[in-house]
PDB file of C-alpha atoms in Angstrom:
ATOM      1  CA  UNK A   1      11.712   8.552  14.090  1.00  0.00           C
ATOM      2  CA  UNK A   2      11.278  11.183  11.325  1.00  0.00           C
ATOM      3  CA  UNK A   3      12.124  14.271  11.043  1.00  0.00           C
ATOM      4  CA  UNK A   4      10.713  17.647   9.125  1.00  0.00           C
ATOM      5  CA  UNK A   5      11.152  20.115   7.145  1.00  0.00           C
ATOM      6  CA  UNK A   6       9.503  22.878   4.861  1.00  0.00           C
ATOM      7  CA  UNK A   7       9.826  22.619   1.478  1.00  0.00           C
ATOM      8  CA  UNK A   8      10.479  25.023  -0.866  1.00  0.00           C
ATOM      9  CA  UNK A   9       9.054  25.912  -4.038  1.00  0.00           C
ATOM     10  CA  UNK A  10      12.293  24.320  -6.293  1.00  0.00           C
ATOM     11  CA  UNK A  11      11.136  21.444  -4.582  1.00  0.00           C
ATOM     12  CA  UNK A  12       9.332  18.856  -6.719  1.00  0.00           C
ATOM     13  CA  UNK A  13       7.545  16.018  -5.009  1.00  0.00           C
ATOM     14  CA  UNK A  14      10.133  12.720  -6.265  1.00  0.00           C
ATOM     15  CA  UNK A  15       6.839  10.700  -6.992  1.00  0.00           C
ATOM     16  CA  UNK A  16       5.201  13.081  -9.210  1.00  0.00           C
ATOM     17  CA  UNK A  17       5.949  11.561 -12.345  1.00  0.00           C
ATOM     18  CA  UNK A  18       5.934   8.113 -11.393  1.00  0.00           C
ATOM     19  CA  UNK A  19       3.032   5.308 -11.936  1.00  0.00           C
ATOM     20  CA  UNK A  20       1.366   5.279  -8.667  1.00  0.00           C
ATOM     21  CA  UNK A  21       1.469   1.866  -7.867  1.00  0.00           C
ATOM     22  CA  UNK A  22       0.370   0.189  -4.698  1.00  0.00           C
ATOM     23  CA  UNK A  23       0.312  -3.254  -3.202  1.00  0.00           C
ATOM     24  CA  UNK A  24      -3.378  -4.594  -2.148  1.00  0.00           C
ATOM     25  CA  UNK A  25      -4.737  -8.021  -1.402  1.00  0.00           C
ATOM     26  CA  UNK A  26      -7.765  -6.595  -3.626  1.00  0.00           C
ATOM     27  CA  UNK A  27      -9.241  -7.891  -6.684  1.00  0.00           C
ATOM     28  CA  UNK A  28      -9.159  -4.838  -7.877  1.00  0.00           C
ATOM     29  CA  UNK A  29      -5.483  -4.108  -7.807  1.00  0.00           C
ATOM     30  CA  UNK A  30      -4.694  -4.759 -11.996  1.00  0.00           C
ATOM     31  CA  UNK A  31      -2.368  -7.701 -12.982  1.00  0.00           C
ATOM     32  CA  UNK A  32       0.678  -5.254 -13.627  1.00  0.00           C
ATOM     33  CA  UNK A  33       0.286  -3.226 -10.422  1.00  0.00           C
ATOM     34  CA  UNK A  34      -2.573  -1.330  -8.781  1.00  0.00           C
ATOM     35  CA  UNK A  35      -2.049   1.717 -10.318  1.00  0.00           C
ATOM     36  CA  UNK A  36      -3.618   5.264 -10.643  1.00  0.00           C
ATOM     37  CA  UNK A  37      -2.465   8.922 -11.989  1.00  0.00           C
ATOM     38  CA  UNK A  38       0.112   9.872  -9.433  1.00  0.00           C
ATOM     39  CA  UNK A  39      -2.066  13.153  -7.322  1.00  0.00           C
ATOM     40  CA  UNK A  40      -0.135  15.846  -8.505  1.00  0.00           C
ATOM     41  CA  UNK A  41       0.632  14.608 -12.386  1.00  0.00           C
ATOM     42  CA  UNK A  42      -0.885  17.310 -14.648  1.00  0.00           C
ATOM     43  CA  UNK A  43      -0.563  20.259 -12.964  1.00  0.00           C
ATOM     44  CA  UNK A  44       1.530  23.437 -14.040  1.00  0.00           C
ATOM     45  CA  UNK A  45       4.230  24.492 -12.671  1.00  0.00           C
ATOM     46  CA  UNK A  46       2.599  27.308 -11.116  1.00  0.00           C
ATOM     47  CA  UNK A  47       0.485  25.084  -9.112  1.00  0.00           C
ATOM     48  CA  UNK A  48       2.808  22.632  -8.250  1.00  0.00           C
ATOM     49  CA  UNK A  49       5.140  25.943  -7.174  1.00  0.00           C
ATOM     50  CA  UNK A  50       1.744  26.560  -4.869  1.00  0.00           C
ATOM     51  CA  UNK A  51       1.381  23.480  -3.616  1.00  0.00           C
ATOM     52  CA  UNK A  52       4.800  22.208  -2.167  1.00  0.00           C
ATOM     53  CA  UNK A  53       4.870  26.141  -0.930  1.00  0.00           C
ATOM     54  CA  UNK A  54       1.393  25.076   1.310  1.00  0.00           C
ATOM     55  CA  UNK A  55       2.821  21.509   2.403  1.00  0.00           C
ATOM     56  CA  UNK A  56       6.018  20.413   4.626  1.00  0.00           C
ATOM     57  CA  UNK A  57       8.380  16.997   4.430  1.00  0.00           C
ATOM     58  CA  UNK A  58       8.783  14.273   6.650  1.00  0.00           C
ATOM     59  CA  UNK A  59      11.278  11.399   6.000  1.00  0.00           C
ATOM     60  CA  UNK A  60      10.285   8.649   7.850  1.00  0.00           C
ATOM     61  CA  UNK A  61      12.556   5.798   8.953  1.00  0.00           C
ATOM     62  CA  UNK A  62      11.473   2.094   8.524  1.00  0.00           C
ATOM     63  CA  UNK A  63       8.947   1.488  12.105  1.00  0.00           C
ATOM     64  CA  UNK A  64       8.449   4.769  12.233  1.00  0.00           C
ATOM     65  CA  UNK A  65       4.866   5.947  12.686  1.00  0.00           C
ATOM     66  CA  UNK A  66       2.738   8.738  10.003  1.00  0.00           C
ATOM     67  CA  UNK A  67      -0.511   8.740  11.762  1.00  0.00           C
ATOM     68  CA  UNK A  68      -2.747   6.245  14.198  1.00  0.00           C
ATOM     69  CA  UNK A  69      -6.120   5.007  14.402  1.00  0.00           C
ATOM     70  CA  UNK A  70      -8.883   7.243  16.069  1.00  0.00           C
ATOM     71  CA  UNK A  71      -6.694  10.087  16.357  1.00  0.00           C
ATOM     72  CA  UNK A  72      -7.300  13.151  14.729  1.00  0.00           C
ATOM     73  CA  UNK A  73      -7.369  13.776  11.101  1.00  0.00           C
ATOM     74  CA  UNK A  74      -5.227  17.021   9.486  1.00  0.00           C
ATOM     75  CA  UNK A  75      -4.841  15.850   5.573  1.00  0.00           C
ATOM     76  CA  UNK A  76      -2.925  14.241   4.002  1.00  0.00           C
ATOM     77  CA  UNK A  77       0.553  12.301   3.013  1.00  0.00           C
ATOM     78  CA  UNK A  78       1.481  12.873  -0.277  1.00  0.00           C
ATOM     79  CA  UNK A  79       4.437   9.601  -0.712  1.00  0.00           C
ATOM     80  CA  UNK A  80       7.064  11.103  -2.424  1.00  0.00           C
ATOM     81  CA  UNK A  81      10.003   7.656  -1.789  1.00  0.00           C
ATOM     82  CA  UNK A  82       9.262   4.347   0.065  1.00  0.00           C
ATOM     83  CA  UNK A  83       6.705   2.463   1.189  1.00  0.00           C
ATOM     84  CA  UNK A  84       3.919   3.575   3.447  1.00  0.00           C
ATOM     85  CA  UNK A  85       1.748   0.731   5.378  1.00  0.00           C
ATOM     86  CA  UNK A  86      -1.925   1.579   6.005  1.00  0.00           C
ATOM     87  CA  UNK A  87      -3.265  -0.975   8.678  1.00  0.00           C
ATOM     88  CA  UNK A  88      -6.354  -1.662  10.790  1.00  0.00           C
ATOM     89  CA  UNK A  89      -5.762  -2.406  14.063  1.00  0.00           C
ATOM     90  CA  UNK A  90      -8.984  -4.849  16.215  1.00  0.00           C
ATOM     91  CA  UNK A  91      -9.634  -3.925  19.996  1.00  0.00           C
ATOM     92  CA  UNK A  92      -8.170  -7.416  20.574  1.00  0.00           C
ATOM     93  CA  UNK A  93      -5.255  -6.390  19.216  1.00  0.00           C
ATOM     94  CA  UNK A  94      -4.836  -7.899  15.728  1.00  0.00           C
ATOM     95  CA  UNK A  95      -3.812  -6.380  12.598  1.00  0.00           C
ATOM     96  CA  UNK A  96      -5.290  -6.253   9.360  1.00  0.00           C
ATOM     97  CA  UNK A  97      -3.104  -4.858   6.608  1.00  0.00           C
ATOM     98  CA  UNK A  98      -5.148  -2.827   4.300  1.00  0.00           C
ATOM     99  CA  UNK A  99      -2.897  -1.267   1.401  1.00  0.00           C
ATOM    100  CA  UNK A 100       1.099  -0.552   0.901  1.00  0.00           C
ATOM    101  CA  UNK A 101       1.105   3.076  -0.834  1.00  0.00           C
ATOM    102  CA  UNK A 102       3.820   3.982  -3.367  1.00  0.00           C
ATOM    103  CA  UNK A 103       4.960   7.326  -4.438  1.00  0.00           C
ATOM    104  CA  UNK A 104       2.334   9.294  -6.625  1.00  0.00           C
ATOM    105  CA  UNK A 105      -0.461   7.966  -3.807  1.00  0.00           C
ATOM    106  CA  UNK A 106      -1.690  10.000  -0.788  1.00  0.00           C
ATOM    107  CA  UNK A 107      -2.751   8.727   2.498  1.00  0.00           C
ATOM    108  CA  UNK A 108      -4.565   9.665   5.406  1.00  0.00           C
ATOM    109  CA  UNK A 109      -8.082   9.807   4.142  1.00  0.00           C
ATOM    110  CA  UNK A 110     -10.927   9.902   3.793  1.00  0.00           C
ATOM    111  CA  UNK A 111     -11.355  12.768   6.082  1.00  0.00           C
ATOM    112  CA  UNK A 112      -8.956  14.610   3.836  1.00  0.00           C
ATOM    113  CA  UNK A 113     -10.216  18.123   4.992  1.00  0.00           C
ATOM    114  CA  UNK A 114      -8.974  17.178   8.559  1.00  0.00           C
ATOM    115  CA  UNK A 115     -12.559  16.930  10.150  1.00  0.00           C
ATOM    116  CA  UNK A 116     -12.647  13.637  11.859  1.00  0.00           C
ATOM    117  CA  UNK A 117     -10.725  11.057  13.259  1.00  0.00           C
ATOM    118  CA  UNK A 118      -8.445   8.516  11.448  1.00  0.00           C
ATOM    119  CA  UNK A 119     -10.435   5.282  10.778  1.00  0.00           C
ATOM    120  CA  UNK A 120      -6.747   3.520  10.548  1.00  0.00           C
ATOM    121  CA  UNK A 121      -3.109   3.846  10.860  1.00  0.00           C
ATOM    122  CA  UNK A 122      -0.184   4.627   8.894  1.00  0.00           C
ATOM    123  CA  UNK A 123       4.022   4.036   9.686  1.00  0.00           C
ATOM    124  CA  UNK A 124       6.871   3.449   7.105  1.00  0.00           C
ATOM    125  CA  UNK A 125       7.601   0.322   5.602  1.00  0.00           C
ATOM    126  CA  UNK A 126      10.541   1.348   4.306  1.00  0.00           C
ATOM    127  CA  UNK A 127      12.708   4.432   4.368  1.00  0.00           C
ATOM    128  CA  UNK A 128      10.233   7.567   3.105  1.00  0.00           C
ATOM    129  CA  UNK A 129       9.664  10.522   2.210  1.00  0.00           C
ATOM    130  CA  UNK A 130       5.954  11.994   2.952  1.00  0.00           C
ATOM    131  CA  UNK A 131       4.404  15.573   1.921  1.00  0.00           C
ATOM    132  CA  UNK A 132       2.096  16.726   4.435  1.00  0.00           C
ATOM    133  CA  UNK A 133      -0.295  18.897   3.256  1.00  0.00           C
ATOM    134  CA  UNK A 134      -2.568  20.241   6.385  1.00  0.00           C
ATOM    135  CA  UNK A 135      -6.563  19.737   5.862  1.00  0.00           C
ATOM    136  CA  UNK A 136      -7.435  23.841   5.541  1.00  0.00           C
ATOM    137  CA  UNK A 137      -4.141  24.261   3.086  1.00  0.00           C
ATOM    138  CA  UNK A 138      -5.666  21.258   0.820  1.00  0.00           C
ATOM    139  CA  UNK A 139      -8.928  22.763   1.499  1.00  0.00           C
ATOM    140  CA  UNK A 140      -8.177  26.164  -0.519  1.00  0.00           C
ATOM    141  CA  UNK A 141      -5.629  24.525  -2.637  1.00  0.00           C
ATOM    142  CA  UNK A 142      -8.505  22.217  -4.518  1.00  0.00           C
ATOM    143  CA  UNK A 143     -10.813  25.390  -4.384  1.00  0.00           C
ATOM    144  CA  UNK A 144      -7.948  27.100  -6.551  1.00  0.00           C
ATOM    145  CA  UNK A 145      -6.350  23.521  -8.536  1.00  0.00           C
ATOM    146  CA  UNK A 146      -9.424  22.156 -10.757  1.00  0.00           C
ATOM    147  CA  UNK A 147      -6.688  19.339 -11.427  1.00  0.00           C
ATOM    148  CA  UNK A 148      -5.852  18.574  -8.132  1.00  0.00           C
ATOM    149  CA  UNK A 149      -9.344  18.312  -6.955  1.00  0.00           C
ATOM    150  CA  UNK A 150     -10.019  15.620  -9.576  1.00  0.00           C
ATOM    151  CA  UNK A 151      -6.800  13.775  -8.402  1.00  0.00           C
ATOM    152  CA  UNK A 152      -8.115  14.072  -4.831  1.00  0.00           C
ATOM    153  CA  UNK A 153     -11.783  12.750  -6.065  1.00  0.00           C
ATOM    154  CA  UNK A 154     -10.178  10.175  -8.200  1.00  0.00           C
ATOM    155  CA  UNK A 155      -7.889   9.217  -5.338  1.00  0.00           C
ATOM    156  CA  UNK A 156     -10.303   8.370  -2.754  1.00  0.00           C
ATOM    157  CA  UNK A 157     -13.093   6.349  -5.316  1.00  0.00           C
ATOM    158  CA  UNK A 158      -9.959   4.178  -5.917  1.00  0.00           C
ATOM    159  CA  UNK A 159      -9.099   3.260  -2.666  1.00  0.00           C
ATOM    160  CA  UNK A 160     -12.854   3.218  -1.731  1.00  0.00           C
ATOM    161  CA  UNK A 161     -12.972   0.559  -4.414  1.00  0.00           C
ATOM    162  CA  UNK A 162     -10.277  -1.209  -3.546  1.00  0.00           C
ATOM    163  CA  UNK A 163     -11.278  -1.760   0.260  1.00  0.00           C
ATOM    164  CA  UNK A 164     -15.003  -2.698  -1.265  1.00  0.00           C
ATOM    165  CA  UNK A 165     -13.325  -5.495  -2.512  1.00  0.00           C
ATOM    166  CA  UNK A 166     -10.787  -5.978  -0.053  1.00  0.00           C
ATOM    167  CA  UNK A 167     -13.730  -6.554   2.334  1.00  0.00           C
ATOM    168  CA  UNK A 168     -15.558  -9.337  -0.121  1.00  0.00           C
ATOM    169  CA  UNK A 169     -12.820 -10.589  -0.953  1.00  0.00           C
ATOM    170  CA  UNK A 170     -11.703 -11.497   3.507  1.00  0.00           C
ATOM    171  CA  UNK A 171     -15.216 -12.530   3.995  1.00  0.00           C
ATOM    172  CA  UNK A 172     -15.466 -14.589   0.736  1.00  0.00           C
ATOM    173  CA  UNK A 173     -12.872 -16.398   0.557  1.00  0.00           C
ATOM    174  CA  UNK A 174     -10.909 -18.663   2.792  1.00  0.00           C
ATOM    175  CA  UNK A 175      -7.507 -17.977   3.999  1.00  0.00           C
ATOM    176  CA  UNK A 176      -5.897 -20.515   1.840  1.00  0.00           C
ATOM    177  CA  UNK A 177      -7.395 -18.797  -1.658  1.00  0.00           C
ATOM    178  CA  UNK A 178      -6.812 -15.332   0.149  1.00  0.00           C
ATOM    179  CA  UNK A 179      -2.222 -16.267   0.273  1.00  0.00           C
ATOM    180  CA  UNK A 180      -2.722 -18.203  -2.980  1.00  0.00           C
ATOM    181  CA  UNK A 181      -4.035 -14.488  -5.062  1.00  0.00           C
ATOM    182  CA  UNK A 182      -1.649 -12.885  -2.675  1.00  0.00           C
ATOM    183  CA  UNK A 183       1.380 -15.341  -3.500  1.00  0.00           C
ATOM    184  CA  UNK A 184       0.479 -14.472  -7.259  1.00  0.00           C
ATOM    185  CA  UNK A 185      -0.150 -11.016  -7.429  1.00  0.00           C
ATOM    186  CA  UNK A 186       3.146 -10.191  -5.341  1.00  0.00           C
ATOM    187  CA  UNK A 187       4.714 -12.338  -8.488  1.00  0.00           C
ATOM    188  CA  UNK A 188       3.325  -9.623 -10.839  1.00  0.00           C
ATOM    189  CA  UNK A 189       4.400  -6.567  -9.173  1.00  0.00           C
ATOM    190  CA  UNK A 190       8.340  -8.306  -8.307  1.00  0.00           C
ATOM    191  CA  UNK A 191       8.645 -11.294 -10.027  1.00  0.00           C
ATOM    192  CA  UNK A 192      11.681 -11.883 -11.994  1.00  0.00           C
ATOM    193  CA  UNK A 193      11.528 -15.070 -13.901  1.00  0.00           C
ATOM    194  CA  UNK A 194      14.429 -17.682 -13.177  1.00  0.00           C
ATOM    195  CA  UNK A 195      15.227 -20.686 -14.808  1.00  0.00           C
ATOM    196  CA  UNK A 196      13.406 -22.898 -11.877  1.00  0.00           C
ATOM    197  CA  UNK A 197      10.152 -20.535 -11.189  1.00  0.00           C
ATOM    198  CA  UNK A 198       9.797 -16.260 -10.845  1.00  0.00           C
ATOM    199  CA  UNK A 199      11.681 -15.041  -7.606  1.00  0.00           C
ATOM    200  CA  UNK A 200       9.668 -12.374  -5.669  1.00  0.00           C
ATOM    201  CA  UNK A 201      12.340  -9.533  -5.517  1.00  0.00           C
ATOM    202  CA  UNK A 202      10.961  -8.262  -2.364  1.00  0.00           C
ATOM    203  CA  UNK A 203      10.741  -9.077   0.769  1.00  0.00           C
ATOM    204  CA  UNK A 204       7.806  -9.466   2.940  1.00  0.00           C
ATOM    205  CA  UNK A 205       7.814 -11.323   6.504  1.00  0.00           C
ATOM    206  CA  UNK A 206       5.879 -14.498   7.293  1.00  0.00           C
ATOM    207  CA  UNK A 207       3.965 -11.365   9.368  1.00  0.00           C
ATOM    208  CA  UNK A 208       3.509  -9.188   6.724  1.00  0.00           C
ATOM    209  CA  UNK A 209       2.177 -11.548   4.546  1.00  0.00           C
ATOM    210  CA  UNK A 210      -0.333 -13.000   7.769  1.00  0.00           C
ATOM    211  CA  UNK A 211      -1.781  -9.152   8.496  1.00  0.00           C
ATOM    212  CA  UNK A 212      -2.658  -9.239   4.554  1.00  0.00           C
ATOM    213  CA  UNK A 213      -4.789 -12.097   4.592  1.00  0.00           C
ATOM    214  CA  UNK A 214      -5.878 -12.276   7.753  1.00  0.00           C
ATOM    215  CA  UNK A 215      -4.368 -14.874   9.524  1.00  0.00           C
ATOM    216  CA  UNK A 216      -1.850 -15.741  11.790  1.00  0.00           C
ATOM    217  CA  UNK A 217       1.731 -15.709  11.902  1.00  0.00           C
ATOM    218  CA  UNK A 218       1.839 -19.468  12.787  1.00  0.00           C
ATOM    219  CA  UNK A 219      -0.653 -20.444   9.767  1.00  0.00           C
ATOM    220  CA  UNK A 220       1.610 -18.393   7.250  1.00  0.00           C
ATOM    221  CA  UNK A 221       4.681 -20.377   8.167  1.00  0.00           C
ATOM    222  CA  UNK A 222       2.638 -23.568   8.108  1.00  0.00           C
ATOM    223  CA  UNK A 223       1.154 -22.830   5.053  1.00  0.00           C
ATOM    224  CA  UNK A 224       4.188 -21.724   3.371  1.00  0.00           C
ATOM    225  CA  UNK A 225       6.248 -24.989   4.427  1.00  0.00           C
ATOM    226  CA  UNK A 226       3.508 -26.877   3.216  1.00  0.00           C
ATOM    227  CA  UNK A 227       3.514 -25.468  -0.360  1.00  0.00           C
ATOM    228  CA  UNK A 228       7.085 -26.142  -0.554  1.00  0.00           C
ATOM    229  CA  UNK A 229       6.651 -29.568   0.684  1.00  0.00           C
ATOM    230  CA  UNK A 230       4.429 -29.588  -2.537  1.00  0.00           C
ATOM    231  CA  UNK A 231       6.558 -28.227  -4.865  1.00  0.00           C
ATOM    232  CA  UNK A 232       4.879 -25.580  -5.333  1.00  0.00           C
ATOM    233  CA  UNK A 233       7.008 -22.961  -3.631  1.00  0.00           C
ATOM    234  CA  UNK A 234      10.271 -22.721  -2.346  1.00  0.00           C
ATOM    235  CA  UNK A 235      11.910 -20.266   0.182  1.00  0.00           C
ATOM    236  CA  UNK A 236      15.624 -18.834  -0.081  1.00  0.00           C
ATOM    237  CA  UNK A 237      17.490 -16.077   1.581  1.00  0.00           C
ATOM    238  CA  UNK A 238      13.708 -14.486   2.779  1.00  0.00           C
ATOM    239  CA  UNK A 239      12.208 -14.763  -0.342  1.00  0.00           C
ATOM    240  CA  UNK A 240       9.259 -16.373  -1.928  1.00  0.00           C
ATOM    241  CA  UNK A 241       9.995 -18.151  -5.249  1.00  0.00           C
ATOM    242  CA  UNK A 242       6.875 -19.720  -7.218  1.00  0.00           C
ATOM    243  CA  UNK A 243       7.965 -23.310  -8.992  1.00  0.00           C
ATOM    244  CA  UNK A 244       4.407 -23.850  -9.757  1.00  0.00           C
ATOM    245  CA  UNK A 245       2.053 -20.402 -10.378  1.00  0.00           C
ATOM    246  CA  UNK A 246      -0.569 -23.285 -11.857  1.00  0.00           C
ATOM    247  CA  UNK A 247      -1.174 -25.046  -8.772  1.00  0.00           C
ATOM    248  CA  UNK A 248      -1.288 -21.304  -6.392  1.00  0.00           C
ATOM    249  CA  UNK A 249      -3.893 -20.296  -9.715  1.00  0.00           C
ATOM    250  CA  UNK A 250      -6.135 -23.646  -8.976  1.00  0.00           C
ATOM    251  CA  UNK A 251      -6.059 -22.606  -4.748  1.00  0.00           C
ATOM    252  CA  UNK A 252      -6.927 -18.825  -5.380  1.00  0.00           C
ATOM    253  CA  UNK A 253      -9.910 -19.818  -7.632  1.00  0.00           C
ATOM    254  CA  UNK A 254     -10.936 -22.772  -4.195  1.00  0.00           C
ATOM    255  CA  UNK A 255     -10.121 -25.787  -6.300  1.00  0.00           C
ATOM    256  CA  UNK A 256      -8.638 -28.697  -4.194  1.00  0.00           C
ATOM    257  CA  UNK A 257      -4.888 -29.866  -5.219  1.00  0.00           C
ATOM    258  CA  UNK A 258      -4.279 -33.010  -5.104  1.00  0.00           C
TER     259      UNK A 258
END
């Protein structure tokens, strides 16, 4: 379910002054979070008002579809709040999560001016608000606002680098290595130190993890159970607690652990 509303020039996007974080399996993500400068950062008040005037806000509840693979594209959506998951669905129905994008980022590329079809799908992974800039309006804006044009280019470059690295990881690392890498990456992003380990203070289902590492939910469940029996991780209240990160680091590097 989603709702739309016009944007008044005085309503600046909520994600403007935050770090544009993202969650990706890719090694292109820094250990402190895959971030870049928010798309609208650096714009003057007048420029921001011009962008907001051309935009239209959408409020989406968790699970709502933002755009669908192989449908006509029409511009971009700037994430203001919440979390947007982008994913590719194979003809078989199997899905692979490309990234979770947070406030400050935009989704809807690579054809940002609305001249092609979506290459993947986007949905709200949590209750979210986005600012939609239609392709025609965005094209006009980037000719008027150089800072915005640079931001779009930087964003597309970042996404291209991350997706390229993701493809390399999926093609060269085993599923076990990818799962170990993902758990450690979640620790970097959401880890809260406790007496017995580090709690990943964010909820991701086994299906979510499976979609990110390119496995089945059953495989992830079995693997986490095995890691739990070995004392590497523990699970409680739908959260993962990392007990022995050094073992996960070995697994990430392809080393066999006794």
